[in-house]
Amino acid sequence: MPAADKNAKFADVAGAAEGAPAEGEILAFSREQELAAYRAMLLIRRFEEKAGQLYGMGLIGGFCHLYIGQEAVVVGARMSAKSSDQFITAYRDHGHMLACGMEPKRVMAELTGRRSGYSKGKGGSMHMFSREKNFYGGHGIVGAPAPLGAGLAFADLYRGDGSVSLTFFGDGAANQGQVYESFNMAELWKLPIVFIVENNRYAMGTSVARSSAQANFSMRGAAFNIPGRQIDGMDVRAVASAVREALDWCRAGKGPFLIEAQTYRYRGHSMSDPAKYRSKEEVQKVREEHDPIEQVRARLLAGGASEDELKQVDAAVRRIVSEAADFATNDPEPDPSELWTDVVL
Amino acid sequence: MTVNVLMPALSPTMEQGKLAKWLKNEGDKVKAGDVIAEIETDKATMEVEAVDEGVLARILVPGGAENVAVNTPIAVIAEEGEEIGPAEAAAPAASAPAKAPDIPASAPQAVAAAATVPAAPAEPAAVPAAPSPAVAAPEIPPDTTLIPMTMREALRDAMAEEMRRDQNVFVIGEEVAEYQGAYKVTQGLLQEFGPRRVVDTPITEYGFAGLAVGAAFAGLRPICEFMTFNFAMQAIDHIVNSAGKTLYMSGGQINCPIVFRGPNGAAARVAAQHSQDYAAWFSQVPGLKVVAPSNASDAKGLLKSAIRDANPVVFLENEILYGKQWDTPILEDFLIPIGKARVARAGEDVTLVSFSIGVSHCLTAAEALAKEGIEAEVVDLRTLRPMDVPAIIESVRKTGRCVAVEEGWPQCGIGAEIAARVQEEAFDYLDAPVLRVTGKDVPMPYAANLEKLALPSVAEVIAAVKAALYR
């Protein structure tokens, strides 16, 4: 197996939560499942840290929105989904791509604007896709994933193939009108779509309290009769549990389902965020008490995993990320002729 | 005192319609609000109510009469016991507003109503004669059977044929299904293809445009109808940012095979927010194709090509052209390539470049100019992006003069682009500056006289041609 494929598979956790028994509002993960979650989340964490470094070195340009702190949301969702289900999100998207099994080195090469990037260097951090992995972006416009994701679900229903669209957006996007236009059509036509609001408490620099009249985002679908769940988005098992319920609902033909995953981003909105709108203590408290990766790590250790075993995972993750960074910094820029390609078919 | 009942207008662009049937007979008593007759157009059916109490003294236009001009007296209501003379009954409507369309009538029968119809208001007769309905197009082989068809029917047939051919094609938009299309363009599609493939949406342009784009990403082929392109402004983010850019942003992975279609530009008397030509806006965007047919035959061939295209196509129709007829070929699979202009009329003295309804103005102007010994060549762009600049240049090299005609605003318009390209690529061939005839640089006014002034006219085209010829 070529190294690239192996690395992609390392993080693709599609279906990994299958068979886990429900325990209240969480799934009881086996050790294998905890390890799968740990690997995938750690890869995203280390990948994003590396991306932050490369940005600081001027190797990544433009906007770069890191997913650090929110890893449990997409990993938990992917663990309950099938690889045939579509994923779509906005611009904080690197974690979603890795969780969907896209190759870390090609994601990183896109961040550095190189020719082997997923978009040949023409999309950048906010605009990446993989039809093969059913990842539909990577969109730079806040709120746009909601109707686009509903369109993917429309196609699923049209074809009757049983697939579901998992459509992610943030608490900030949840105040966009097109989200509610999408809710209305999704329920009206019983589209198989799970709307996942990643509530990381800040729309750029504006806190939920300062932006949202109804801060319980799981209730935002109530006016359309869309069932909602508000869950601990820092617990990968809680996400996997809610997404399993949602997918069952969708696959039974009952229409859309809304999940608010309460999460937190440790880094700024983008790399250029001065973070004047929250205290260092607030960030520190979440890191120490609710870190999604530390929670899994603690459970693994408590369940009998050895430090050595986890160190091996850490080493494997570091190797993958390091290879991705090397690849992304040595890969050539796109050929100038690429300027004119892919405008129309 | 008698009151004439006039043929009503059912829409801003209606010029004539069918008096389907009478629900009251001569001599029947009527009171205000009673339904006395049914009127039909190709777009809608409406009941005619009595506005006064009295007796339906005389029916002037029998049930079943076709092509009855708007404002024709169709009946007389008299007070009970009142006698009416024939002269009174035939009196034309004094209150009929002066209509002054510059738009050529589509077909001779548009003016001549059924023989039993009393004299129609004089204005329609003053409308310039229709341009030759035969559409010369290289895509139509000789000896092809042609039948007269409205643009509305041509568009509907194009959609139906492509939906039969490809299960992935579906229609989505406001009132496209049960209402049969706000402008009846999707008439009959629901009956043939069912609600899975002919989808009525809520009034939610941003949302359903985005949804249609998402479905196209997933490999379906949506035909996304906007009731008019004015409302597509709510959705322009998804047309430009999502549909137009994703192929590029994905390095060629995710294409978006979608058609955004609907009427564009001015209809009649619907004022500023319903009367804008968006041709220049959309044609500026790389990643989109933009098509604007001028006749039914082109509309059919181009829409079929647009539906099969792997890219997003903005298909700009024109409400005033919907009801007009042109000879349209009966061909198994009639496709007109996107990106190819057509010489609608050959000439040596000046090149007129236009698209959509502007082509009608140009052809009418060209006929008038011919009487003065000026032979204008009319280039119908058909597609605005990619623009067939070589076809313009070829014509300008021959004539040495160029006038661009469009309904849109002048600044950064299609004409501005044509002027730039012509001076870049045919400067040495020019004997005069490239001139533009455009919509005026104002929001569309409501008043009939002001609206007429705001729109480009045949007279302005003629004047521009003479200016280009220094005559």
Coordinates of C-alpha atoms in Angstrom, one line a residue, chain A residues 14-167:
Chain A
A14 CA -16.1 6.4 8.5
G15 CA -18.3 3.9 10.2
A16 CA -15.8 3.4 13.1
A17 CA -18.5 3.8 15.7
E18 CA -20.6 1.0 14.3
G19 CA -21.8 -1.5 16.9
A20 CA -21.0 0.8 19.9
P21 CA -23.8 0.4 22.4
A22 CA -25.6 3.5 23.5
E23 CA -25.1 4.5 27.1
G24 CA -27.5 7.3 27.8
E25 CA -26.5 10.1 25.5
I26 CA -23.1 8.8 24.6
L27 CA -21.9 5.7 22.8
A28 CA -19.8 3.2 24.8
F29 CA -16.7 3.0 22.6
S30 CA -14.6 -0.1 22.6
R31 CA -10.9 0.4 23.0
E32 CA -10.5 0.0 19.2
Q33 CA -13.0 2.8 18.7
E34 CA -11.4 5.0 21.3
L35 CA -8.1 4.5 19.5
A36 CA -9.6 5.3 16.1
A37 CA -11.1 8.5 17.5
Y38 CA -7.8 9.4 19.3
R39 CA -5.7 8.9 16.1
A40 CA -8.0 10.9 13.9
M41 CA -8.4 13.8 16.4
L42 CA -4.7 13.9 17.1
L43 CA -3.9 14.0 13.4
I44 CA -6.1 17.0 13.0
R45 CA -4.6 18.7 16.1
R46 CA -1.0 18.2 15.0
F47 CA -1.8 19.0 11.4
E48 CA -3.4 22.3 12.4
E49 CA -0.5 23.1 14.7
K50 CA 1.9 22.6 11.8
A51 CA -0.3 24.6 9.5
G52 CA -0.1 27.4 12.0
Q53 CA 3.7 27.2 12.0
L54 CA 3.9 27.2 8.2
Y55 CA 1.6 30.2 8.2
G56 CA 4.0 32.0 10.6
M57 CA 6.9 31.2 8.3
G58 CA 5.0 32.7 5.3
L59 CA 4.6 29.4 3.6
I60 CA 0.8 29.5 3.9
G61 CA -0.9 32.7 2.7
G62 CA -4.3 34.4 2.9
F63 CA -6.8 33.3 5.5
C64 CA -6.2 30.2 7.5
H65 CA -8.8 29.1 10.0
L66 CA -7.6 26.4 12.4
Y67 CA -9.9 23.7 13.8
I68 CA -7.9 23.1 17.0
G69 CA -10.3 22.4 19.9
Q70 CA -13.2 21.3 17.7
E71 CA -11.8 18.0 16.6
A72 CA -14.4 15.8 18.3
V73 CA -17.2 17.3 16.2
V74 CA -16.2 16.1 12.8
V75 CA -14.5 12.9 14.0
G76 CA -17.5 11.8 16.0
A77 CA -19.8 12.6 13.1
R78 CA -17.6 10.7 10.6
M79 CA -17.4 7.7 13.0
S80 CA -21.2 7.3 12.7
A81 CA -21.4 8.0 9.0
K82 CA -20.8 5.9 5.9
S83 CA -18.2 6.8 3.4
S84 CA -21.0 7.2 0.9
D85 CA -22.5 10.1 2.9
Q86 CA -21.5 13.5 1.8
F87 CA -19.7 16.0 4.0
I88 CA -19.8 19.8 3.4
T89 CA -18.7 22.7 5.5
A90 CA -17.5 26.3 5.4
Y91 CA -13.9 27.5 5.6
R92 CA -12.7 26.0 8.9
D93 CA -12.4 22.8 6.9
H94 CA -9.0 21.1 7.3
G95 CA -10.3 18.8 10.0
H96 CA -13.2 17.7 7.9
M97 CA -11.0 16.8 5.0
L98 CA -8.7 14.7 7.2
A99 CA -11.6 13.0 8.8
C100 CA -13.0 12.2 5.4
G101 CA -9.8 10.4 4.5
M102 CA -8.3 13.0 2.3
E103 CA -4.5 12.8 2.1
P104 CA -2.7 15.1 4.6
K105 CA 0.1 15.9 2.3
R106 CA -2.3 17.0 -0.5
V107 CA -4.3 19.1 1.9
M108 CA -1.2 20.7 3.2
A109 CA 0.1 21.2 -0.4
E110 CA -3.1 23.1 -1.1
L111 CA -2.5 25.3 2.0
T112 CA 0.9 26.2 0.6
G113 CA -0.5 26.8 -2.9
R114 CA 1.4 24.0 -4.6
R115 CA 0.5 21.9 -7.7
S116 CA -0.2 18.7 -5.9
G117 CA -2.8 20.3 -3.6
Y118 CA -6.3 19.0 -3.9
S119 CA -7.3 22.1 -6.0
K120 CA -3.9 22.2 -7.8
G121 CA -3.1 25.2 -5.6
K122 CA -6.0 27.3 -6.9
G123 CA -8.4 26.9 -4.0
G124 CA -6.3 27.3 -0.9
S125 CA -7.4 26.8 2.7
M126 CA -11.0 27.6 2.3
H127 CA -11.7 25.8 -1.0
M128 CA -10.9 22.2 -1.2
F129 CA -12.9 19.2 -2.4
S130 CA -12.7 15.5 -3.1
R131 CA -15.4 13.9 -5.1
E132 CA -13.8 10.6 -4.5
K133 CA -14.2 11.0 -0.7
N134 CA -17.6 12.7 -1.0
F135 CA -16.2 15.9 0.5
Y136 CA -18.0 18.9 -1.2
G137 CA -16.0 21.7 0.3
G138 CA -14.6 24.0 1.7
H139 CA -16.8 27.1 1.1
G140 CA -15.7 30.7 1.8
I141 CA -19.2 32.2 2.2
V142 CA -20.7 32.1 5.7
G143 CA -24.0 30.2 5.4
A144 CA -23.5 28.9 1.9
P145 CA -23.0 25.3 2.9
A146 CA -26.6 25.1 4.2
P147 CA -28.4 25.2 0.8
L148 CA -25.6 23.5 -1.0
G149 CA -25.7 20.7 1.5
A150 CA -29.5 20.6 1.1
G151 CA -28.9 20.2 -2.6
L152 CA -26.6 17.2 -2.0
A153 CA -29.5 15.7 0.1
F154 CA -31.9 16.6 -2.7
A155 CA -29.7 14.5 -5.1
D156 CA -29.6 11.7 -2.5
L157 CA -33.4 11.6 -2.3
Y158 CA -33.8 12.0 -6.1
R159 CA -31.6 8.9 -6.6
G160 CA -33.0 7.1 -3.6
D161 CA -29.6 5.7 -2.8
G162 CA -29.9 6.1 1.0
S163 CA -27.0 8.5 1.4
V164 CA -27.3 11.4 3.7
S165 CA -25.7 14.9 3.6
L166 CA -23.9 16.0 6.7
T167 CA -23.8 19.8 6.5

